[in-house]
Coordinates of C-alpha atoms in Angstrom, one line a residue:
Chain A
M1 CA -77.1 96.2 -304.2
R2 CA -79.4 93.2 -304.8
T3 CA -80.4 90.8 -301.9
R4 CA -81.7 87.4 -302.7
R5 CA -85.2 88.1 -303.6
G6 CA -84.3 90.7 -305.9
L7 CA -85.0 93.9 -303.5
C8 CA -83.0 96.8 -303.9
Y9 CA -81.3 98.4 -301.0
P10 CA -81.8 100.8 -299.3
R11 CA -85.2 99.8 -299.1
V12 CA -86.4 97.3 -296.4
V13 CA -89.0 95.0 -296.5
E14 CA -90.3 94.3 -293.1
D15 CA -92.3 91.2 -291.6
K16 CA -95.7 91.1 -292.9
N17 CA -97.1 92.3 -289.7
M18 CA -95.6 95.8 -290.2
R19 CA -96.1 98.3 -292.9
V20 CA -94.5 97.9 -296.1
L21 CA -92.8 100.5 -297.7
K22 CA -92.1 100.4 -301.6
R23 CA -90.2 103.1 -303.5
R24 CA -88.8 101.9 -306.6
R25 CA -91.0 101.3 -309.8
D26 CA -90.7 97.7 -310.0
F27 CA -92.7 96.9 -306.7
A28 CA -95.5 94.9 -308.5
A29 CA -93.0 92.3 -309.2
D30 CA -92.0 92.1 -305.6
Q31 CA -95.4 92.0 -304.3
V32 CA -95.9 88.9 -306.2
S33 CA -92.6 87.1 -305.3
Y34 CA -93.4 88.3 -301.4
R35 CA -96.8 86.6 -301.4
K36 CA -95.7 83.6 -302.9
R37 CA -93.3 82.5 -300.1
S38 CA -95.4 80.6 -297.5
R39 CA -94.7 81.3 -293.9
N40 CA -94.6 77.9 -291.5
S41 CA -93.8 79.8 -288.4
S42 CA -93.8 83.6 -288.0
D43 CA -90.7 83.4 -286.0
I44 CA -88.4 81.8 -288.5
A45 CA -89.9 83.8 -291.1
G46 CA -89.1 87.1 -289.1
K47 CA -85.7 86.0 -289.1
R48 CA -85.7 85.0 -292.7
D49 CA -86.8 88.5 -294.0
L50 CA -84.3 90.1 -292.0
F51 CA -81.4 88.1 -293.0
D52 CA -82.7 88.6 -296.6
S53 CA -82.9 92.1 -295.9
L54 CA -79.2 92.5 -295.4
P55 CA -77.5 93.2 -298.6
D56 CA -74.8 91.4 -299.6
D57 CA -72.1 93.8 -298.8
L58 CA -73.2 93.8 -294.8
V59 CA -73.0 89.9 -295.2
I60 CA -69.7 90.2 -296.7
S61 CA -68.3 92.5 -293.8
I62 CA -69.8 90.1 -291.2
L63 CA -68.0 87.1 -292.9
C64 CA -64.8 89.2 -293.0
K65 CA -64.9 89.7 -289.2
L66 CA -65.6 85.9 -289.1
S67 CA -62.9 84.8 -290.9
S68 CA -60.4 87.5 -289.6
S69 CA -61.1 86.3 -286.0
A70 CA -61.5 82.5 -286.8
T71 CA -59.3 80.4 -284.4
C72 CA -59.6 77.0 -286.1
P73 CA -60.6 76.2 -289.8
S74 CA -64.0 75.0 -288.6
D75 CA -64.9 78.5 -287.4
F76 CA -65.1 79.4 -290.9
A77 CA -66.0 76.8 -292.9
N78 CA -69.3 75.8 -291.1
V79 CA -70.7 79.0 -292.6
L80 CA -69.7 77.9 -296.0
L81 CA -71.9 75.0 -295.4
T82 CA -75.3 76.5 -294.8
C83 CA -76.7 77.9 -297.8
R84 CA -75.8 78.8 -301.1
R85 CA -75.9 82.5 -300.6
L86 CA -73.3 82.2 -297.8
N87 CA -71.3 79.9 -299.6
G88 CA -71.0 82.1 -302.4
L89 CA -70.4 85.3 -300.3
G90 CA -68.1 83.3 -297.8
L91 CA -65.7 82.5 -300.9
N92 CA -65.7 86.0 -302.0
S93 CA -62.1 87.4 -302.4
L94 CA -62.5 90.0 -299.9
V95 CA -63.5 87.4 -297.2
L96 CA -60.7 85.2 -298.1
S97 CA -58.1 88.1 -298.0
K98 CA -58.9 88.6 -294.4
T99 CA -58.8 85.1 -293.1
S100 CA -56.8 84.7 -290.2
Q101 CA -53.7 82.7 -289.6
K102 CA -55.3 80.1 -287.6
T103 CA -57.8 79.1 -290.1
F104 CA -55.2 77.6 -292.1
A105 CA -54.2 75.0 -288.8
I106 CA -55.0 72.2 -291.1
R107 CA -54.1 69.0 -289.4
A108 CA -51.6 67.0 -291.7
K109 CA -53.9 63.9 -291.5
N110 CA -56.5 65.8 -293.0
W111 CA -54.9 67.2 -296.0
S112 CA -56.5 66.8 -299.3
E113 CA -57.0 68.1 -302.8
F114 CA -59.7 70.2 -301.4
A115 CA -57.8 71.9 -298.4
H116 CA -54.8 72.3 -301.2
R117 CA -57.6 74.1 -303.4
F118 CA -58.8 76.2 -300.3
L119 CA -55.5 77.5 -299.6
K120 CA -54.8 78.2 -303.1
L121 CA -57.9 80.3 -303.3
C122 CA -57.0 82.4 -300.2
A123 CA -53.6 82.9 -301.6
D124 CA -54.8 84.2 -304.9
A125 CA -57.1 86.4 -303.0
G126 CA -54.0 88.0 -301.9
N127 CA -53.7 86.5 -298.2
V128 CA -50.2 86.8 -296.9
E129 CA -50.6 84.2 -294.4
A130 CA -52.1 81.5 -297.0
C131 CA -49.0 82.4 -299.6
Y132 CA -46.8 81.6 -296.5
T133 CA -48.4 78.5 -295.4
L134 CA -49.0 76.9 -298.8
G135 CA -45.7 77.9 -299.6
M136 CA -44.0 76.2 -296.9
I137 CA -46.1 73.0 -297.6
R138 CA -45.2 73.1 -301.3
F139 CA -41.7 73.3 -300.6
Y140 CA -41.0 71.2 -297.9
C141 CA -43.8 68.5 -298.0
L142 CA -45.0 68.3 -301.7
H143 CA -41.4 68.8 -303.0
N144 CA -42.3 71.4 -305.3
R145 CA -39.4 74.0 -304.8
G146 CA -40.3 76.4 -307.4
S147 CA -43.7 77.3 -306.6
G148 CA -43.2 76.8 -303.0
A149 CA -40.4 79.7 -302.9
S150 CA -42.4 81.6 -305.1
L151 CA -45.3 82.0 -302.8
M152 CA -43.0 82.4 -299.9
A153 CA -41.6 85.3 -301.9
K154 CA -44.7 86.7 -302.7
A155 CA -45.5 86.8 -298.7
A156 CA -42.3 88.0 -298.3
I157 CA -42.8 91.1 -300.6
S158 CA -45.7 91.7 -298.2
S159 CA -43.2 92.1 -295.6
H160 CA -44.5 88.8 -293.9
A161 CA -41.7 88.2 -291.1
Q162 CA -42.0 84.3 -291.0
A163 CA -41.8 84.2 -294.8
L164 CA -38.6 86.4 -295.1
Y165 CA -37.1 84.1 -292.2
S166 CA -38.0 81.1 -293.9
L167 CA -36.5 82.3 -297.3
A168 CA -33.3 83.3 -295.3
V169 CA -32.9 79.7 -293.9
I170 CA -33.4 78.1 -297.4
Q171 CA -30.7 80.6 -298.6
F172 CA -28.4 79.8 -295.8
N173 CA -28.8 76.1 -296.4
G174 CA -29.1 76.1 -299.9
S175 CA -32.4 73.8 -299.5
G176 CA -33.7 72.3 -302.8
G177 CA -30.4 72.8 -304.7
S178 CA -27.1 71.5 -304.1
K179 CA -24.3 72.6 -301.8
N180 CA -23.1 75.4 -304.1
D181 CA -26.3 76.9 -304.0
K182 CA -25.9 78.4 -300.5
D183 CA -26.1 82.2 -300.9
L184 CA -25.1 83.5 -297.6
R185 CA -25.3 87.4 -298.5
A186 CA -28.7 86.8 -299.7
G187 CA -29.6 85.0 -296.6
V188 CA -28.2 87.3 -294.3
A189 CA -30.3 90.2 -296.2
L190 CA -33.7 88.3 -295.8
C191 CA -32.6 87.8 -292.0
A192 CA -32.0 91.5 -291.6
R193 CA -35.1 92.3 -293.1
A194 CA -37.0 89.8 -290.9
A195 CA -35.2 91.0 -287.8
F196 CA -36.2 94.5 -288.4
L197 CA -39.6 93.4 -288.3
G198 CA -39.1 92.0 -285.1
H199 CA -39.1 88.5 -285.9
I200 CA -37.2 86.7 -282.7
D201 CA -35.4 83.7 -284.7
A202 CA -34.1 86.0 -287.4
L203 CA -32.6 88.4 -284.8
R204 CA -30.9 85.7 -283.3
E205 CA -29.8 84.2 -286.6
L206 CA -28.4 87.8 -287.5
G207 CA -26.7 88.2 -284.2
H208 CA -24.9 85.0 -284.8
C209 CA -23.9 85.8 -288.5
L210 CA -22.5 88.9 -287.3
Q211 CA -20.6 87.4 -284.7
D212 CA -19.1 84.7 -286.7
G213 CA -18.6 86.9 -290.0
Y214 CA -20.9 84.7 -291.7
G215 CA -22.3 86.2 -294.9
V216 CA -21.4 89.5 -293.9
R217 CA -18.4 91.2 -292.5
Q218 CA -17.8 90.4 -289.0
N219 CA -19.1 92.7 -286.0
I220 CA -19.0 91.1 -282.7
T221 CA -20.6 94.2 -280.7
E222 CA -23.0 94.8 -283.2
G223 CA -24.0 91.0 -283.0
R224 CA -24.3 90.9 -279.7
R225 CA -26.9 93.8 -279.6
F226 CA -29.1 91.9 -281.8
L227 CA -28.8 88.5 -279.5
V228 CA -29.7 90.9 -276.4
Q229 CA -32.7 92.4 -278.6
A230 CA -33.8 88.7 -279.1
N231 CA -33.7 88.0 -275.5
A232 CA -35.6 91.2 -274.8
R233 CA -38.4 90.8 -277.4
E234 CA -38.9 87.1 -276.2
L235 CA -39.5 88.5 -272.9
A236 CA -41.5 90.9 -274.0
A237 CA -43.6 88.6 -276.1
V238 CA -44.3 86.5 -273.0
F239 CA -45.7 89.6 -271.3
S240 CA -47.9 90.9 -274.0
T241 CA -49.5 87.6 -275.0
S242 CA -50.2 86.1 -271.5
A243 CA -53.7 85.4 -271.2
N244 CA -53.8 83.9 -267.7
P245 CA -52.7 86.1 -265.4
T246 CA -52.7 83.4 -262.3
R247 CA -50.5 81.0 -263.9
P248 CA -46.6 82.3 -263.7
L249 CA -45.4 83.6 -267.1
F250 CA -42.2 81.9 -266.5
T251 CA -40.4 80.2 -263.9
W252 CA -37.5 82.2 -262.2
N253 CA -34.5 80.6 -260.5
P254 CA -32.2 83.2 -259.8
L255 CA -28.6 82.0 -260.0
P256 CA -25.8 83.8 -257.5
L257 CA -24.1 84.7 -261.2
P258 CA -24.1 83.5 -264.5
H259 CA -22.5 80.0 -264.6
P260 CA -18.8 81.0 -265.6
H261 CA -17.2 78.9 -268.1
P262 CA -14.6 79.1 -270.4
H263 CA -15.7 80.5 -273.8
P264 CA -13.5 80.1 -276.7
R265 CA -13.8 83.1 -278.5
T266 CA -13.6 85.4 -275.2
V267 CA -10.3 83.5 -274.4
N268 CA -8.7 83.9 -278.0
S269 CA -9.8 87.7 -278.7
G270 CA -9.4 89.0 -275.0
G271 CA -12.9 90.2 -274.2
G272 CA -14.5 90.9 -277.5
G273 CA -17.8 90.8 -275.8
G274 CA -18.3 87.3 -277.4
G275 CA -21.6 85.2 -277.5
C276 CA -24.3 86.3 -275.4
P277 CA -26.3 84.1 -273.1
L278 CA -30.1 83.2 -273.8
L279 CA -32.8 84.1 -270.9
S280 CA -32.5 80.4 -270.0
D281 CA -28.9 80.9 -269.0
F282 CA -30.0 83.0 -266.0
G283 CA -32.4 80.7 -264.7
C284 CA -35.4 82.6 -266.5
N285 CA -37.5 79.9 -268.4
V286 CA -39.8 81.7 -270.9
P287 CA -42.4 79.2 -272.3
A288 CA -41.9 78.5 -276.0
P289 CA -43.7 80.3 -278.6
E290 CA -46.7 78.9 -280.1
A291 CA -45.9 77.0 -283.4
H292 CA -46.9 78.7 -286.6
P293 CA -49.6 76.2 -288.4
A294 CA -47.2 75.6 -291.0
N295 CA -44.6 74.5 -288.8
R296 CA -47.1 72.3 -287.0
F297 CA -48.3 70.9 -290.2
M298 CA -45.1 69.8 -291.5
S299 CA -44.3 68.7 -287.8
E300 CA -47.3 66.2 -288.1
W301 CA -46.8 65.5 -291.7
F302 CA -43.2 64.0 -291.1
A303 CA -44.0 62.4 -287.8
A304 CA -46.5 60.3 -290.2
R305 CA -43.8 59.2 -292.1
A306 CA -42.0 58.1 -289.1
G307 CA -39.7 61.2 -288.9
I308 CA -37.9 60.3 -292.1
P309 CA -38.5 63.0 -294.9
G310 CA -36.4 60.9 -297.3
P311 CA -33.7 58.4 -297.7
G312 CA -30.8 59.5 -295.7
L313 CA -32.5 62.7 -294.6
R314 CA -33.3 64.1 -291.0
L315 CA -35.5 66.5 -289.5
C316 CA -34.5 69.6 -287.5
S317 CA -34.1 68.6 -284.2
H318 CA -36.1 71.5 -282.6
V319 CA -39.8 70.2 -282.5
G320 CA -41.1 73.2 -283.0
C321 CA -39.4 73.9 -286.5
G322 CA -40.3 70.6 -288.5
R323 CA -38.1 71.5 -291.5
P324 CA -36.7 68.5 -293.3
E325 CA -33.3 68.3 -295.2
T326 CA -33.6 68.5 -298.8
R327 CA -30.3 66.8 -299.2
R328 CA -27.9 64.7 -297.5
H329 CA -25.9 66.4 -294.6
E330 CA -27.8 69.7 -295.1
F331 CA -28.2 70.4 -291.6
R332 CA -25.6 71.0 -289.2
R333 CA -25.0 69.2 -286.0
C334 CA -24.3 69.8 -282.2
S335 CA -20.6 69.9 -282.2
V336 CA -20.5 68.4 -278.6
C337 CA -22.8 65.3 -279.0
G338 CA -23.4 64.9 -282.6
T339 CA -26.7 63.5 -281.9
V340 CA -28.9 66.6 -283.0
N341 CA -29.2 68.5 -286.1
Y342 CA -30.5 72.0 -286.6
C343 CA -31.7 74.0 -289.9
S344 CA -30.3 77.2 -288.2
R345 CA -28.7 78.7 -285.1
A346 CA -32.0 80.1 -283.9
C347 CA -33.5 76.4 -283.7
Q348 CA -30.5 75.2 -281.9
A349 CA -30.7 77.9 -279.4
L350 CA -34.3 77.2 -278.8
D351 CA -34.0 73.7 -278.5
W352 CA -30.8 74.2 -276.2
K353 CA -32.9 75.7 -273.7
M354 CA -36.0 73.7 -274.0
K355 CA -34.4 70.3 -273.9
H356 CA -30.8 69.8 -275.5
K357 CA -29.2 71.4 -272.4
A358 CA -30.2 68.5 -270.1
E359 CA -29.3 65.7 -272.4
C360 CA -26.3 66.9 -274.4
T361 CA -23.3 65.1 -273.1
P362 CA -19.9 65.2 -275.1
T363 CA -19.3 61.9 -276.9
E364 CA -15.9 62.9 -278.5
R365 CA -14.0 66.1 -278.5
W366 CA -13.6 67.8 -281.7
V367 CA -9.9 69.2 -281.7
D368 CA -10.4 72.5 -283.7
E369 CA -10.6 75.9 -282.8
D370 CA -14.6 76.6 -282.7
G371 CA -14.2 74.1 -280.0
D372 CA -16.2 73.4 -277.3
G373 CA -19.3 73.5 -275.8
D374 CA -19.2 73.8 -272.0
G375 CA -20.0 71.0 -269.5
N376 CA -23.8 71.4 -269.3
G377 CA -26.0 68.9 -267.7
N378 CA -23.5 67.5 -265.6
G379 CA -22.9 70.4 -263.4
N380 CA -26.1 71.8 -262.1
G381 CA -28.8 69.6 -263.6
D382 CA -31.1 68.6 -261.3
N383 CA -33.9 70.8 -262.5
G384 CA -34.5 70.4 -266.0
G385 CA -33.7 73.5 -267.8
D386 CA -32.0 75.7 -265.3
G387 CA -28.6 76.0 -264.6
G388 CA -26.5 78.2 -266.7
G389 CA -24.6 77.0 -269.8
E390 CA -24.0 79.4 -272.4
D391 CA -25.3 78.6 -275.5
G392 CA -21.7 77.3 -276.3
V393 CA -22.5 74.7 -278.8
N394 CA -21.2 75.8 -282.1
V395 CA -22.0 73.8 -285.1
N396 CA -19.8 72.8 -287.8
D397 CA -20.7 73.3 -291.3
D398 CA -20.5 69.8 -292.3
V399 CA -20.6 66.3 -290.4
M400 CA -17.4 65.5 -292.2
P401 CA -14.3 66.6 -289.9
D402 CA -11.5 68.6 -291.5
S403 CA -9.2 65.8 -292.7
Chain B
M1 CA -68.7 114.1 -288.7
K2 CA -69.9 110.7 -287.9
F3 CA -73.5 111.0 -289.0
C4 CA -73.4 112.4 -292.5
T5 CA -77.1 111.2 -293.1
V6 CA -78.3 112.6 -290.1
K7 CA -79.7 115.8 -291.6
Q8 CA -81.2 113.9 -294.1
Y9 CA -82.7 111.7 -291.9
F10 CA -84.7 114.3 -290.1
D11 CA -86.0 115.7 -293.5
D12 CA -86.8 112.6 -294.5
E13 CA -90.3 111.8 -292.9
N14 CA -91.1 108.5 -294.6
N15 CA -88.2 106.8 -293.7
N16 CA -88.7 103.1 -292.4
N17 CA -85.3 102.0 -292.6
V18 CA -84.6 102.9 -288.9
T19 CA -87.2 102.4 -286.2
N20 CA -87.5 104.3 -283.0
G21 CA -86.3 101.5 -280.9
I22 CA -83.3 101.3 -282.9
A23 CA -82.5 105.1 -283.0
T24 CA -82.4 105.4 -279.4
T25 CA -79.8 102.7 -279.1
V26 CA -77.6 103.9 -282.0
I27 CA -77.8 107.6 -281.7
P28 CA -76.2 107.9 -278.4
L29 CA -73.3 106.1 -279.5
P30 CA -71.1 108.7 -280.7
N31 CA -71.5 110.7 -277.8
K32 CA -70.5 108.1 -275.6
H33 CA -67.5 107.6 -277.9
L34 CA -66.5 110.8 -277.6
K35 CA -66.4 110.9 -273.8
I36 CA -64.7 107.7 -273.3
K37 CA -62.5 108.7 -276.4
A38 CA -59.2 106.7 -275.5
N39 CA -60.4 104.3 -273.1
N40 CA -61.0 101.1 -274.9
K41 CA -62.2 99.0 -271.8
E42 CA -64.8 101.2 -270.9
M43 CA -66.3 101.2 -274.3
E44 CA -66.1 97.6 -274.6
Q45 CA -68.1 97.0 -271.1
Y46 CA -70.6 99.3 -272.4
E47 CA -71.1 98.0 -275.3
Q48 CA -71.4 94.5 -273.9
E49 CA -74.2 95.6 -271.8
L50 CA -75.9 97.1 -274.7
L51 CA -76.0 94.2 -276.5
R52 CA -76.4 91.6 -273.7
N53 CA -80.0 90.8 -274.4
V54 CA -80.5 91.6 -278.0
M55 CA -81.7 89.1 -280.4
P56 CA -80.4 88.2 -284.0
Q57 CA -83.4 90.1 -285.5
E58 CA -82.7 93.1 -283.5
L59 CA -79.0 92.7 -284.4
T60 CA -79.9 92.8 -287.9
K61 CA -81.8 96.1 -287.6
L62 CA -79.1 97.5 -285.7
I63 CA -76.9 96.7 -288.5
L64 CA -79.1 98.3 -291.3
A65 CA -79.4 101.4 -288.8
A66 CA -75.7 101.8 -288.4
N67 CA -75.0 101.3 -292.3
Y68 CA -78.1 103.4 -293.4
L69 CA -76.6 106.5 -290.9
N70 CA -73.3 105.7 -292.1
F71 CA -71.9 104.9 -288.7
K72 CA -68.8 103.0 -289.3
E73 CA -67.8 102.1 -285.8
A74 CA -71.0 100.9 -284.7
L75 CA -71.5 98.8 -287.9
D76 CA -68.1 97.3 -287.1
F77 CA -69.3 96.6 -283.9
F78 CA -72.4 95.1 -284.6
C79 CA -70.9 93.0 -287.2
R80 CA -68.0 91.6 -284.9
T81 CA -70.7 90.7 -282.7
V82 CA -72.7 88.5 -285.0
A83 CA -69.4 86.9 -286.1
N84 CA -68.7 86.2 -282.6
A85 CA -72.1 84.4 -281.9
I86 CA -71.6 82.2 -285.1
Q87 CA -67.9 81.5 -284.7
N88 CA -67.4 77.6 -284.2
K89 CA -70.7 76.5 -284.1
S90 CA -72.2 73.6 -286.1
V91 CA -74.0 74.2 -289.6
D92 CA -77.2 73.6 -288.1
Y93 CA -76.8 76.2 -285.2
V94 CA -75.6 78.8 -287.9
R95 CA -78.8 78.1 -289.9
K96 CA -81.0 78.3 -287.1
F97 CA -79.3 81.7 -286.1
F98 CA -80.2 83.3 -289.3
G99 CA -83.4 81.2 -289.8
L100 CA -81.9 80.0 -293.1
E101 CA -83.0 76.7 -294.9
S102 CA -80.4 74.6 -297.0
D103 CA -80.7 75.3 -300.6
F104 CA -78.2 72.8 -301.9
E105 CA -79.3 70.0 -303.8
P106 CA -78.9 66.9 -301.7
G107 CA -75.7 65.2 -303.8
E108 CA -74.5 68.9 -303.6
E109 CA -74.5 69.2 -299.8
E110 CA -72.7 65.8 -299.4
K111 CA -70.2 67.0 -301.9
L112 CA -69.4 70.0 -299.8
C113 CA -69.2 68.2 -296.7
K114 CA -66.5 66.1 -298.3
E115 CA -64.8 69.0 -299.4
F116 CA -64.6 70.6 -296.2
A117 CA -64.0 67.9 -294.2
W118 CA -60.6 68.6 -293.4
S119 CA -61.6 71.5 -291.5
F120 CA -63.8 70.0 -288.9
E121 CA -62.5 69.3 -285.6
G122 CA -63.6 70.6 -282.2
V123 CA -66.9 72.2 -283.3
D124 CA -69.1 73.5 -280.2
E125 CA -72.3 71.4 -280.1
D126 CA -74.1 74.5 -278.8

């Protein structure tokens, strides 16, 4: 390993106050270069010598630690601007491959060719988070469907749960193509893989698919099992990531019993174990999970475009998601009020407990068997978010009613 | 066997890679590791104490010593400490920390600043 001044490791050149030990034959050249450097202050000189004495591989391992623990882009970018050596080593593919997810938390207003290039570098170095983030940005924001999907696939192959789930959503909705490009079975398969990795939204989505027989043979009890598991994981996630023990993790307003309401499925099928209430239906309100940098980027990107991703297109009404439609009427809407749209059942569930439960009021009654969301904000609605209503809002496949 | 090079070290009298002070810090670490094997919190506390007053120069020497002695855990820990110290600080702070001077040409530096403008937000002024 050669350091900047051409010294070979494991030799260490000490500060000129200490004894200098040379073992290699080329010490004459080093002596000359050593004497040539002028010292302004011994303090800085001491530090510089020591930094120089660190061989490249050790600096790389320091930078790897730095990049993998970075909590924002500037944590890491600072180092790249200090000097040539750090710049070169910082862009080494080993360092870039370990960069953390939060380093890619680019603000949409700061997006530039350079940011794009940095993400590309990291993706090429094999960083799975970079592949996923760049894939999402390219697919939804830059409208480059093919490249975006293939980057997400690359991340998915490395078992990145969010990438698998995002690809599942794309398959379910036929995003980037026509209505006939929907591939429900592929969506379920991808969703299942993400669910087995513990992704909460994927678990919910899979649970609902099993209950509805959507893309997979109907199995209501199995579906319910997944929904219950999603709730359990959500709760576990809150406990495991709670940083501040003094603040209450979640609010708990125990209800006398879960709010009873007519659910069409149980009425029709006679106790098949229909849907599954969310935690919030029992009065337990866990805080929403932190959005992934890619989702946050998309929300900001489209917010800057007045929330309109294109002519006649809408965004997913769940604010933590940020996905746009890629063709008209791609997303399904709340069958009770019809004012909000969601890209997936999981987003619908999350938004229901976060805000829609309080504001959803039936404007029209759909007369079909998938019917009917239950009475919600009307009943117990004085505190936002508590009071039990099951997530009884079923989405219709299309806005157009069957005529 | 954590200390693969220790035997060689003791045989090698003319060794200046690891000075005395550093050796006394680094060598007891494996014993402590064994004693507090599964208890991560205690280990962290011990390590925090150890490095509370250490200056960057010392840290660099520690890193070199750990590397020479082939002591992976200590090396990881020291590297992580350095990383934490320079995390989210301004460019000048990092330069001062390592005692570096910018060896970019003036135009080059400006270009780089522009290139990475997208990442800068909320830097510590320390």
